[in-house]
Amino acid sequence: MKISVIGTGYLGATHAACLAELGHDVLGLDTDPLKVAALAEGELPFFEPGLAELLHRHVASGRLRFTTSYEEVGAWAEVHFLGVGTPQRQGEGSADTTFVEDAVRSLAETITRDALIVGKSTVPVGTAQRLGEILARHQDPSLKIGLAWNPEFLREGFAVQDTLRPDRIVVGVDDAANASTLRAVYSAADELGVPFIITDFETAELVKMAANAFLATKISFINAFSEITEAVGGDIQTLAAGLGLDERIGPKFLRAGLGFGGGCLPKDIRALQARASELGHERSMRFLAEVEGINLRRRERAVFLAASMLGELQGKKVAALGAAFKPDSDDVRDSPALDVAVRLFDAGADVSVYDPKANANASQRFPRLAYADSLSDAVADADLILLLTEWDEFRSLSPDTLAVLTPARKIVDARNVLIADQWTAAGWDFAALGRRHTPVPDYAPVSA
Ligand code: NAD
């Protein structure tokens, strides 16, 4: 099928390359000419495992092309996916839907053949209905242009596999024929037996918001308990294991730590609260304010641990390992890791940040921090090390290998990926979120 993808950021570029992989002819469109130029050369402007290879292969084969021209996609494609951003409005919790509105208006004004527009962006409930009205106002009335909502559930870091083999496909339609078109687009997933849920616009929009609200809640749930285990001396990881083995609960998203961030969960739970308020149901989603409060307190706790281990932060050298909001991504939007690094800097610490992939994005956002090109550079003269994003490079650290690289013998594991006993046995002052911190009594600084 001839398919366009409007907005080629994290979601759109992934979707476009995966549709080409599934055998479709794909034309990606973005209003950012630099992004389009890079993609057209087969260069991925961000990091996502496996995606660069896919992009390269299908740009080379000619099955995947990029443009900035709405006229071109409007005349060519039979299906148009919308993957433009829905960021948080400045100074408010609500989602800014002007990008999806602009994209639909641009499509309506340039489509010259029967077509289907399919929203994938995460939007407040009621948006698809409104976009349908915009479409009707601006389209050529002689054409049949349908609208469907097909929310995206991919996880950054696993985006390619999640797109090629999703665990479900949800489709909101007001016309059964549009669901059939989408079934044809996703025939490969259909053959794999991926559940295909057909519903109305509102339910489709809400499923995505509900999924993100649930995931955020599960993370904050275990992190709330980690505040209690810190206070009483319990073990949050054993608690999580004991909880997750209950098959009604499950083990995923129960790792206590620095909490959630990124371009989706934080903005989506705020948008959901804002929308519930508009609908007169503010109380239904009020618990999400607490979910966010717990999430932000983890960052404060990480800073508190660093300060208490160092006595004071002013002038102390701190290595921040990780800037991305999660491993296997270079996305630093609302990143807990970067937020902790900035808080330490603002408290007077001399912070050196190292992330295997996200240094460039992080330094663009916070140029005042210092960035190291390698783990060894970051820790070379550190007084304290904080593990803030659980990249494999950091998970595999051992006290002995790290001791060769740094004079520091103090470490905060904000992601609960290191084995505490190994570090304390090797003489390190070790703290982790969710564990009571017992300072090493005979700690003495090691000269480099
Ligand atoms: P992004 O900022 O990486 O990409 C958005 C792109 O849209 C940008 O390249 C921007 O230039 C482009 N754009 C803006 N207005 C446009 C217009 N009028 N026409 C064409 N292009 C336009 O954002 P993202 O992370 O890819 O997220 C996009 C949407 O997908 C959001 O609603 C997000 O919540 C949702 N989503 C994202 C993910 C994810 O993992 N990133 C997962 C599921 C859902």
PDB file of N, CA, C and O in Angstrom, residues 47 321-324 329-330 354-359 372-373 389 391-394:
ATOM      1  N   PHE A  47      18.902   7.872  18.488  1.00  0.00           N
ATOM      2  CA  PHE A  47      19.358   6.498  18.675  1.00  0.00           C
ATOM      3  C   PHE A  47      18.199   5.591  19.066  1.00  0.00           C
ATOM      4  O   PHE A  47      17.436   5.908  19.982  1.00  0.00           O
ATOM      5  N   LEU A 321      26.314   8.998  36.062  1.00  0.00           N
ATOM      6  CA  LEU A 321      26.329   7.999  34.996  1.00  0.00           C
ATOM      7  C   LEU A 321      24.919   7.850  34.437  1.00  0.00           C
ATOM      8  O   LEU A 321      24.032   7.277  35.074  1.00  0.00           O
ATOM      9  N   GLY A 322      24.723   8.389  33.264  1.00  0.00           N
ATOM     10  CA  GLY A 322      23.421   8.335  32.605  1.00  0.00           C
ATOM     11  C   GLY A 322      22.784   9.700  32.531  1.00  0.00           C
ATOM     12  O   GLY A 322      22.844  10.488  33.479  1.00  0.00           O
ATOM     13  N   ALA A 323      22.194   9.985  31.362  1.00  0.00           N
ATOM     14  CA  ALA A 323      21.425  11.218  31.155  1.00  0.00           C
ATOM     15  C   ALA A 323      20.100  10.896  30.478  1.00  0.00           C
ATOM     16  O   ALA A 323      19.123  11.608  30.651  1.00  0.00           O
ATOM     17  N   ALA A 324      20.052   9.808  29.710  1.00  0.00           N
ATOM     18  CA  ALA A 324      18.815   9.421  29.025  1.00  0.00           C
ATOM     19  C   ALA A 324      17.774   8.999  30.060  1.00  0.00           C
ATOM     20  O   ALA A 324      18.122   8.543  31.150  1.00  0.00           O
ATOM     21  N   SER A 329      18.290   4.397  24.763  1.00  0.00           N
ATOM     22  CA  SER A 329      17.627   5.541  24.138  1.00  0.00           C
ATOM     23  C   SER A 329      18.529   6.752  24.348  1.00  0.00           C
ATOM     24  O   SER A 329      19.291   6.796  25.311  1.00  0.00           O
ATOM     25  N   ASP A 330      18.432   7.734  23.432  1.00  0.00           N
ATOM     26  CA  ASP A 330      19.162   8.991  23.655  1.00  0.00           C
ATOM     27  C   ASP A 330      18.187  10.100  24.023  1.00  0.00           C
ATOM     28  O   ASP A 330      18.507  11.276  23.948  1.00  0.00           O
ATOM     29  N   TYR A 354      28.095  11.425  32.076  1.00  0.00           N
ATOM     30  CA  TYR A 354      28.451  10.546  30.957  1.00  0.00           C
ATOM     31  C   TYR A 354      27.277   9.634  30.639  1.00  0.00           C
ATOM     32  O   TYR A 354      26.760   8.948  31.517  1.00  0.00           O
ATOM     33  N   ASP A 355      26.861   9.667  29.386  1.00  0.00           N
ATOM     34  CA  ASP A 355      25.832   8.739  28.911  1.00  0.00           C
ATOM     35  C   ASP A 355      26.340   8.137  27.604  1.00  0.00           C
ATOM     36  O   ASP A 355      26.857   8.864  26.748  1.00  0.00           O
ATOM     37  N   PRO A 356      26.188   6.827  27.410  1.00  0.00           N
ATOM     38  CA  PRO A 356      26.728   6.210  26.197  1.00  0.00           C
ATOM     39  C   PRO A 356      26.146   6.789  24.908  1.00  0.00           C
ATOM     40  O   PRO A 356      26.807   6.773  23.879  1.00  0.00           O
ATOM     41  N   LYS A 357      24.923   7.299  24.928  1.00  0.00           N
ATOM     42  CA  LYS A 357      24.305   7.803  23.697  1.00  0.00           C
ATOM     43  C   LYS A 357      23.689   9.197  23.814  1.00  0.00           C
ATOM     44  O   LYS A 357      23.396   9.814  22.793  1.00  0.00           O
ATOM     45  N   ALA A 358      23.422   9.663  25.021  1.00  0.00           N
ATOM     46  CA  ALA A 358      22.578  10.858  25.159  1.00  0.00           C
ATOM     47  C   ALA A 358      23.347  12.134  25.499  1.00  0.00           C
ATOM     48  O   ALA A 358      22.736  13.172  25.732  1.00  0.00           O
ATOM     49  N   ASN A 359      24.701  12.100  25.499  1.00  0.00           N
ATOM     50  CA  ASN A 359      25.445  13.316  25.865  1.00  0.00           C
ATOM     51  C   ASN A 359      25.076  14.506  24.983  1.00  0.00           C
ATOM     52  O   ASN A 359      24.902  15.630  25.481  1.00  0.00           O
ATOM     53  N   ALA A 372      31.404  14.122  29.908  1.00  0.00           N
ATOM     54  CA  ALA A 372      32.616  13.332  29.695  1.00  0.00           C
ATOM     55  C   ALA A 372      32.376  12.374  28.532  1.00  0.00           C
ATOM     56  O   ALA A 372      31.259  11.909  28.319  1.00  0.00           O
ATOM     57  N   ASP A 373      33.470  12.085  27.802  1.00  0.00           N
ATOM     58  CA  ASP A 373      33.333  11.215  26.627  1.00  0.00           C
ATOM     59  C   ASP A 373      33.319   9.741  26.971  1.00  0.00           C
ATOM     60  O   ASP A 373      33.053   8.899  26.121  1.00  0.00           O
ATOM     61  N   THR A 389      21.047   6.022  35.068  1.00  0.00           N
ATOM     62  CA  THR A 389      20.321   5.335  33.983  1.00  0.00           C
ATOM     63  C   THR A 389      20.960   3.952  33.855  1.00  0.00           C
ATOM     64  O   THR A 389      22.189   3.851  33.788  1.00  0.00           O
ATOM     65  N   TRP A 391      22.089   1.681  31.918  1.00  0.00           N
ATOM     66  CA  TRP A 391      22.732   1.133  30.719  1.00  0.00           C
ATOM     67  C   TRP A 391      23.511  -0.127  31.107  1.00  0.00           C
ATOM     68  O   TRP A 391      24.044  -0.211  32.222  1.00  0.00           O
ATOM     69  N   ASP A 392      23.631  -1.082  30.170  1.00  0.00           N
ATOM     70  CA  ASP A 392      24.417  -2.302  30.441  1.00  0.00           C
ATOM     71  C   ASP A 392      25.834  -1.963  30.895  1.00  0.00           C
ATOM     72  O   ASP A 392      26.391  -2.635  31.763  1.00  0.00           O
ATOM     73  N   GLU A 393      26.408  -0.908  30.302  1.00  0.00           N
ATOM     74  CA  GLU A 393      27.780  -0.522  30.664  1.00  0.00           C
ATOM     75  C   GLU A 393      27.896  -0.228  32.163  1.00  0.00           C
ATOM     76  O   GLU A 393      28.954  -0.441  32.762  1.00  0.00           O
ATOM     77  N   PHE A 394      26.825   0.259  32.771  1.00  0.00           N
ATOM     78  CA  PHE A 394      26.861   0.590  34.199  1.00  0.00           C
ATOM     79  C   PHE A 394      26.402  -0.588  35.061  1.00  0.00           C
ATOM     80  O   PHE A 394      26.907  -0.799  36.158  1.00  0.00           O
TER      81      PHE A 394
END
